Amino acid sequence: MNSTRSATPLSREVRLASRPVGEPTPENFQLVTTQVPEPGEGQIVVRNTWMSVDPYMRGRMDDAPSYIPPFALGAALDGGAVGEVIASRAGSVPVGATVSHFLGWREHAVLDAAAATVADTAPAPAPAYLGPLGTTGLTAYAALTRTAPVREGDVVFVSAAAGAVGSVAGQLARQLGASRVIGSAGGPRKTRTLLDAFGFDAAIDHRQGGLPEQLAQAAPDGIDVYLDAVGGDHLEAAIGAMRTGGRIAMVGAISGYNATAPAPGPHNLFQAAAREVTLRGMLVTSHLDLFPEWLGKAAAWLADGTLHTEQTVVDGIENAPDAFVAMMRGANTGKMLVRL
C-alpha cells in the first residue's frame, strides 16, 4: 500500500570532493547531511541498511570515459545497497519491504520503484543480495559459464580468490566439473582461508613473489581456465601456464586501478596466440539475463551449505571511504560491506 509522511528525515551521504591521484585519500571524500526529499508518484524512500564498496568504483572516480559514467564532483557517490522501504508512492513496493538498488553511499535513498528489486530475506539475509545473490555472484557465474566456460576435468586458476567474486568463483568451478581449483591471495591467513573455508585445492600467496613458479608447482600440467580480476603479473603468469585452447575471463585489473602511469602489459601475449587461448573481457551488465538462473542455484547452495561465503563489515557511513580504501588494499575476505 502507499504511504506518505509529514516530515522527511535528515540523511548523511558521501560525496566525491576531488578526484584522486593514485590511491584515494580522506580529502577526496566529503560527508554531508541533507534533507531527504518527499517521494514523487511511483517512487519509494529506502532507509539503507547495507552498502557495498567495489573495485570498479575506483575507475569512476577518474574523469575518463569508460563503460560506466564517472562520479560527478560534489555529488553523492552511488553503488549497490539494500534497505527497508519507509515510504512508498508505488503500489508495487510496499512500506516495510526489503529492496536492493543502486543508490548506496547514503543513509536514505529516494528512487523510482522500478529501479529497486524486492529481496526475499527468507532464504538468505539482506546483505547476501550485495554478495552471492547480487552482481558479485552473477559475475562469477557468467565468467565461468559464458566468458571462459569451465568444462569437465579443467584445471582452473582464480585471482583475488579470497575476495567477493573469487571466493564464489572457486567453489562454482568445482560445481561445474573442474578437477583442480587454484586460487591466489595475499598473505598466509587468506591462503589458509582458501583451503579451509572455500575448498580450493591449492593456494598461492602472491606477496611471496615468484608467481609463475608457484603456479607451475600448483598446476604442473598447466591450466585451462583463468578468472582474471588482477591483471599485471597475474595475467602474465596465467598466459604462461595456459594449455592449448585455454580460456581467460578478464573481469578486472585491480593491480592497476591506482596507477598514475600506464600499467605494463603482459610480455608473453604471443604464447596466447600460439596456444590458441581465448582472452575475453566481460561486463556483468551484459549478462543480467542469467540472474534468475543464478539465483535459483545460489540460493539453494547457500541453504544447504554447498556455497560458503564470508564478509568483512565496517560500521557507519562515515567510515565508508576507509572501507573502500581498505578493500582496494586487499583488507577484506569475501565481500566488503558497510553497515549503516
Coordinates of C-alpha atoms in Angstrom, one line a residue:
M1 CA 0.0 0.0 0.0
N2 CA 1.1 3.6 -0.4
S3 CA 2.3 5.7 2.5
T4 CA 3.3 9.3 2.9
R5 CA 5.0 11.2 5.7
S6 CA 4.5 14.6 7.3
A7 CA 8.3 15.2 7.7
T8 CA 11.3 13.9 5.8
P9 CA 14.3 12.7 7.7
L10 CA 17.8 14.0 7.6
S11 CA 20.3 11.8 5.9
R12 CA 24.1 11.6 5.6
E13 CA 25.8 10.9 2.2
V14 CA 29.3 10.6 1.0
R15 CA 30.2 12.9 -1.9
L16 CA 33.3 13.0 -4.2
A17 CA 35.1 16.2 -3.2
S18 CA 38.0 15.8 -5.6
R19 CA 39.4 13.3 -8.0
P20 CA 42.1 11.0 -6.5
V21 CA 45.6 10.8 -8.0
G22 CA 46.8 7.3 -7.2
E23 CA 45.3 5.9 -4.1
P24 CA 42.3 7.8 -2.7
T25 CA 42.7 9.8 0.5
P26 CA 40.2 11.1 3.0
E27 CA 40.4 14.6 1.3
N28 CA 38.8 13.1 -1.8
F29 CA 35.5 12.5 0.1
Q30 CA 33.0 14.7 1.9
L31 CA 30.4 13.6 4.4
V32 CA 27.3 15.8 4.0
T33 CA 24.0 16.0 5.9
T34 CA 20.9 16.5 3.6
Q35 CA 17.2 16.6 3.9
V36 CA 15.5 13.7 2.2
P37 CA 13.0 14.9 -0.4
E38 CA 9.4 13.7 -0.5
P39 CA 8.9 10.8 -2.9
G40 CA 7.0 11.6 -6.2
E41 CA 4.4 9.4 -7.7
G42 CA 5.8 5.9 -8.4
Q43 CA 8.8 6.5 -6.0
I44 CA 9.9 5.0 -2.7
V45 CA 12.1 6.1 0.1
V46 CA 14.6 3.5 1.4
R47 CA 16.5 3.6 4.6
N48 CA 19.7 1.9 3.6
T49 CA 21.0 -0.7 6.0
W50 CA 23.9 -2.1 4.0
M51 CA 26.0 -0.8 1.1
S52 CA 28.8 -2.2 -1.0
V53 CA 32.2 -0.9 -1.9
D54 CA 33.7 -2.4 -5.0
P55 CA 36.9 -2.2 -7.1
Y56 CA 35.2 -0.8 -10.2
M57 CA 34.3 2.3 -8.2
R58 CA 37.9 3.5 -8.3
G59 CA 37.7 3.9 -12.1
R60 CA 34.5 6.0 -11.7
M61 CA 36.5 8.5 -9.5
D62 CA 38.5 9.4 -12.6
D63 CA 37.2 11.8 -15.2
A64 CA 37.7 9.4 -18.0
P65 CA 35.4 7.6 -20.5
S66 CA 34.6 4.1 -19.6
Y67 CA 31.7 1.6 -19.7
I68 CA 30.0 3.4 -16.9
P69 CA 29.9 7.2 -16.3
P70 CA 32.3 8.7 -13.8
F71 CA 31.2 10.0 -10.5
A72 CA 30.3 13.7 -10.6
L73 CA 32.3 16.1 -8.4
G74 CA 30.3 17.5 -5.5
A75 CA 27.6 14.8 -5.8
A76 CA 26.9 11.7 -3.8
L77 CA 28.6 8.5 -5.0
D78 CA 26.4 5.5 -5.8
G79 CA 26.6 1.8 -5.8
G80 CA 24.9 -1.3 -4.6
A81 CA 22.8 -1.1 -1.4
V82 CA 19.9 -2.8 0.4
G83 CA 17.5 -1.4 2.8
E84 CA 14.0 -1.0 4.1
V85 CA 11.2 0.9 2.4
I86 CA 10.0 3.6 4.8
A87 CA 7.7 5.4 2.5
S88 CA 6.1 4.5 -0.8
R89 CA 4.0 6.0 -3.5
A90 CA 4.2 2.9 -5.7
G91 CA 1.7 0.1 -5.3
S92 CA 4.3 -2.5 -6.4
V93 CA 6.7 -1.9 -3.5
P94 CA 5.0 -1.6 0.0
V95 CA 6.4 0.0 3.1
G96 CA 8.4 -2.5 5.1
A97 CA 9.8 -4.3 2.0
T98 CA 13.5 -5.0 1.8
V99 CA 14.9 -3.9 -1.6
S100 CA 18.2 -3.8 -3.4
H101 CA 19.1 -0.9 -5.6
F102 CA 22.0 1.3 -6.8
L103 CA 21.8 4.4 -4.6
G104 CA 24.4 3.5 -2.0
W105 CA 26.8 5.8 -0.2
R106 CA 23.9 7.5 1.6
E107 CA 21.7 6.6 4.6
H108 CA 18.4 7.3 2.7
A109 CA 17.6 7.0 -1.0
V110 CA 14.6 8.3 -3.0
L111 CA 14.2 6.4 -6.2
D112 CA 11.7 5.1 -8.7
A113 CA 10.2 1.8 -7.6
A114 CA 11.1 0.3 -11.0
A115 CA 14.8 0.9 -10.1
A116 CA 14.5 -1.3 -7.0
T117 CA 14.2 -5.1 -6.6
V118 CA 12.3 -6.6 -3.7
A119 CA 14.6 -9.0 -1.9
D120 CA 13.3 -12.2 -0.3
T121 CA 15.1 -12.4 3.0
A122 CA 13.6 -15.9 3.9
P123 CA 16.3 -17.9 2.1
A124 CA 19.2 -15.5 2.8
P125 CA 19.8 -12.3 4.9
A126 CA 19.7 -8.9 3.2
P127 CA 23.5 -8.5 2.8
A128 CA 23.6 -11.6 0.6
Y129 CA 21.9 -9.6 -2.1
L130 CA 25.1 -7.5 -2.3
G131 CA 27.3 -10.6 -2.5
P132 CA 26.5 -14.1 -3.7
L133 CA 22.9 -13.2 -4.6
G134 CA 23.9 -9.9 -6.3
T135 CA 26.0 -8.9 -9.2
T136 CA 29.1 -10.3 -7.3
G137 CA 27.8 -13.9 -7.6
L138 CA 26.5 -13.3 -11.0
T139 CA 29.9 -12.1 -12.2
A140 CA 31.5 -15.4 -11.1
Y141 CA 28.7 -17.4 -12.7
A142 CA 28.7 -15.5 -16.1
A143 CA 32.6 -15.6 -16.2
L144 CA 32.8 -19.4 -15.7
T145 CA 29.7 -20.4 -17.8
R146 CA 29.9 -18.0 -20.7
T147 CA 33.0 -15.9 -20.9
A148 CA 35.5 -18.7 -20.1
P149 CA 33.3 -21.7 -19.6
V150 CA 34.6 -24.4 -17.3
R151 CA 34.5 -28.0 -18.8
E152 CA 34.6 -31.3 -17.0
G153 CA 38.1 -32.0 -15.8
D154 CA 39.5 -28.5 -16.3
V155 CA 42.2 -27.0 -14.1
V156 CA 41.0 -23.5 -13.0
F157 CA 43.0 -20.6 -11.7
V158 CA 41.3 -17.7 -9.8
S159 CA 43.0 -14.5 -8.9
A160 CA 41.9 -12.3 -5.9
A161 CA 40.4 -15.7 -4.8
A162 CA 39.6 -14.6 -1.2
G163 CA 37.6 -11.6 -2.4
A164 CA 34.0 -11.3 -3.2
V165 CA 33.9 -12.7 -6.7
G166 CA 36.9 -15.0 -6.4
S167 CA 35.7 -16.9 -3.4
V168 CA 32.4 -17.7 -5.1
A169 CA 34.2 -18.5 -8.4
G170 CA 36.4 -21.1 -6.9
Q171 CA 33.5 -23.0 -5.4
L172 CA 31.5 -22.6 -8.6
A173 CA 34.3 -24.0 -10.7
R174 CA 34.1 -27.2 -8.6
Q175 CA 30.4 -27.4 -9.2
L176 CA 31.0 -27.0 -12.9
G177 CA 33.3 -30.0 -13.0
A178 CA 36.8 -28.7 -12.5
S179 CA 39.3 -31.3 -11.5
R180 CA 41.6 -28.9 -9.7
V181 CA 41.0 -25.3 -8.5
I182 CA 43.9 -23.0 -7.6
G183 CA 43.5 -19.6 -6.0
S184 CA 45.8 -16.6 -5.5
A185 CA 45.5 -14.3 -2.4
G186 CA 47.7 -12.1 -0.3
G187 CA 49.2 -13.4 2.9
P188 CA 49.1 -16.7 4.8
R189 CA 45.8 -16.0 6.6
K190 CA 44.0 -15.6 3.3
T191 CA 45.7 -18.6 1.6
R192 CA 44.7 -20.7 4.5
T193 CA 41.1 -19.5 4.2
L194 CA 41.1 -20.5 0.5
L195 CA 42.0 -24.1 1.5
D196 CA 40.0 -24.4 4.7
A197 CA 36.8 -22.3 4.1
F198 CA 36.5 -22.1 0.3
G199 CA 37.6 -25.5 -0.7
F200 CA 40.5 -24.6 -3.1
D201 CA 42.9 -27.4 -3.9
A202 CA 45.9 -25.1 -3.8
A203 CA 46.6 -21.5 -2.7
I204 CA 49.3 -19.2 -4.0
D205 CA 50.5 -16.3 -1.8
H206 CA 51.3 -13.6 -4.4
R207 CA 53.0 -11.5 -1.7
Q208 CA 55.8 -14.1 -1.7
G209 CA 56.7 -13.3 -5.3
G210 CA 57.6 -15.9 -7.9
L211 CA 54.1 -16.2 -9.2
P212 CA 54.9 -18.2 -12.3
E213 CA 56.9 -20.7 -10.3
Q214 CA 54.2 -21.0 -7.6
L215 CA 51.6 -21.5 -10.3
A216 CA 53.8 -24.2 -12.1
Q217 CA 54.1 -26.0 -8.8
A218 CA 50.3 -25.9 -8.1
A219 CA 49.5 -26.8 -11.7
P220 CA 52.5 -28.7 -13.2
D221 CA 50.5 -29.7 -16.3
G222 CA 49.1 -26.2 -16.9
I223 CA 45.7 -24.6 -16.5
D224 CA 42.6 -24.5 -18.8
V225 CA 40.6 -21.5 -17.3
Y226 CA 41.7 -18.3 -15.6
L227 CA 39.4 -15.8 -14.0
D228 CA 41.4 -12.5 -14.0
A229 CA 40.5 -9.8 -11.5
V230 CA 44.0 -8.5 -11.1
G231 CA 45.8 -8.1 -14.4
G232 CA 49.5 -7.4 -14.5
D233 CA 51.8 -10.2 -13.2
H234 CA 48.8 -12.5 -12.6
L235 CA 47.6 -12.3 -16.2
E236 CA 51.2 -12.8 -17.4
A237 CA 51.6 -15.9 -15.2
A238 CA 48.3 -17.3 -16.3
I239 CA 49.2 -16.9 -20.0
G240 CA 52.4 -18.7 -19.4
A241 CA 50.6 -21.6 -17.7
M242 CA 47.8 -22.0 -20.3
R243 CA 47.2 -25.2 -22.1
T244 CA 46.2 -25.2 -25.8
G245 CA 42.6 -23.9 -26.1
G246 CA 42.6 -22.3 -22.7
R247 CA 40.1 -19.6 -21.8
I248 CA 40.6 -16.4 -19.8
A249 CA 37.8 -14.3 -18.4
M250 CA 39.1 -10.7 -18.0
V251 CA 36.8 -9.4 -15.2
G252 CA 39.1 -6.7 -13.7
A253 CA 42.6 -5.4 -13.3
I254 CA 42.8 -4.1 -9.7
S255 CA 46.6 -4.1 -9.7
G256 CA 46.5 -1.0 -11.9
Y257 CA 43.5 0.9 -10.7
N258 CA 45.5 3.3 -8.5
A259 CA 48.4 3.5 -11.1
T260 CA 49.5 7.0 -12.1
A261 CA 51.2 5.8 -15.2
P262 CA 50.1 3.2 -17.8
A263 CA 50.5 -0.3 -16.4
P264 CA 52.8 -2.6 -18.4
G265 CA 51.0 -5.3 -20.4
P266 CA 52.0 -9.0 -20.4
H267 CA 55.2 -9.6 -22.2
N268 CA 54.1 -13.1 -23.3
L269 CA 50.9 -12.4 -25.3
F270 CA 52.3 -14.4 -28.3
Q271 CA 52.1 -17.5 -26.1
A272 CA 48.3 -17.0 -26.0
A273 CA 48.3 -16.9 -29.8
A274 CA 50.5 -19.9 -30.2
R275 CA 48.3 -21.9 -27.8
E276 CA 45.0 -20.6 -29.3
V277 CA 44.0 -19.2 -26.0
T278 CA 40.8 -17.0 -25.8
L279 CA 41.1 -13.8 -23.7
R280 CA 37.7 -12.3 -23.4
G281 CA 36.6 -9.3 -21.4
M282 CA 33.2 -9.3 -19.6
L283 CA 30.9 -6.8 -18.0
V284 CA 28.3 -8.2 -15.7
T285 CA 25.7 -5.8 -17.1
S286 CA 25.8 -7.8 -20.3
H287 CA 24.7 -11.0 -18.5
L288 CA 21.8 -9.8 -16.4
D289 CA 19.6 -12.4 -18.2
L290 CA 21.4 -15.1 -16.3
F291 CA 20.2 -13.6 -12.9
P292 CA 17.1 -15.9 -12.4
E293 CA 19.2 -19.0 -13.3
W294 CA 22.0 -18.0 -10.9
L295 CA 19.6 -17.0 -8.1
G296 CA 17.9 -20.4 -8.3
K297 CA 21.2 -22.2 -7.9
A298 CA 22.9 -19.9 -5.5
A299 CA 20.0 -19.7 -3.0
A300 CA 19.8 -23.5 -2.9
W301 CA 23.6 -23.8 -2.4
L302 CA 23.6 -21.2 0.3
A303 CA 20.7 -23.0 2.1
D304 CA 22.4 -26.4 2.1
G305 CA 25.9 -25.2 2.8
T306 CA 27.3 -26.0 -0.7
L307 CA 28.3 -22.4 -1.1
H308 CA 30.3 -20.8 1.7
T309 CA 30.6 -17.0 1.8
E310 CA 32.3 -14.6 4.1
Q311 CA 32.0 -10.9 4.5
T312 CA 34.1 -8.1 6.1
V313 CA 31.9 -5.4 7.7
V314 CA 32.7 -1.8 8.5
D315 CA 30.1 0.2 10.6
G316 CA 28.9 3.7 9.8
I317 CA 28.6 5.7 6.6
E318 CA 31.3 8.0 7.9
N319 CA 33.7 5.1 7.5
A320 CA 32.7 4.1 4.0
P321 CA 35.7 5.8 2.4
D322 CA 38.1 4.0 4.7
A323 CA 36.3 0.7 3.9
F324 CA 36.7 1.4 0.2
V325 CA 40.5 2.1 0.5
A326 CA 41.0 -0.9 2.7
M327 CA 39.2 -3.1 0.2
M328 CA 41.4 -1.8 -2.6
R329 CA 44.4 -2.8 -0.4
G330 CA 43.1 -6.3 0.0
A331 CA 42.0 -6.0 3.6
N332 CA 38.7 -7.9 3.1
T333 CA 37.9 -11.6 3.0
G334 CA 34.8 -12.1 0.9
K335 CA 32.6 -9.1 0.3
M336 CA 33.5 -5.8 1.9
L337 CA 30.3 -4.2 3.2
V338 CA 29.4 -1.1 5.2
R339 CA 26.6 -1.4 7.7
L340 CA 24.6 1.8 8.0

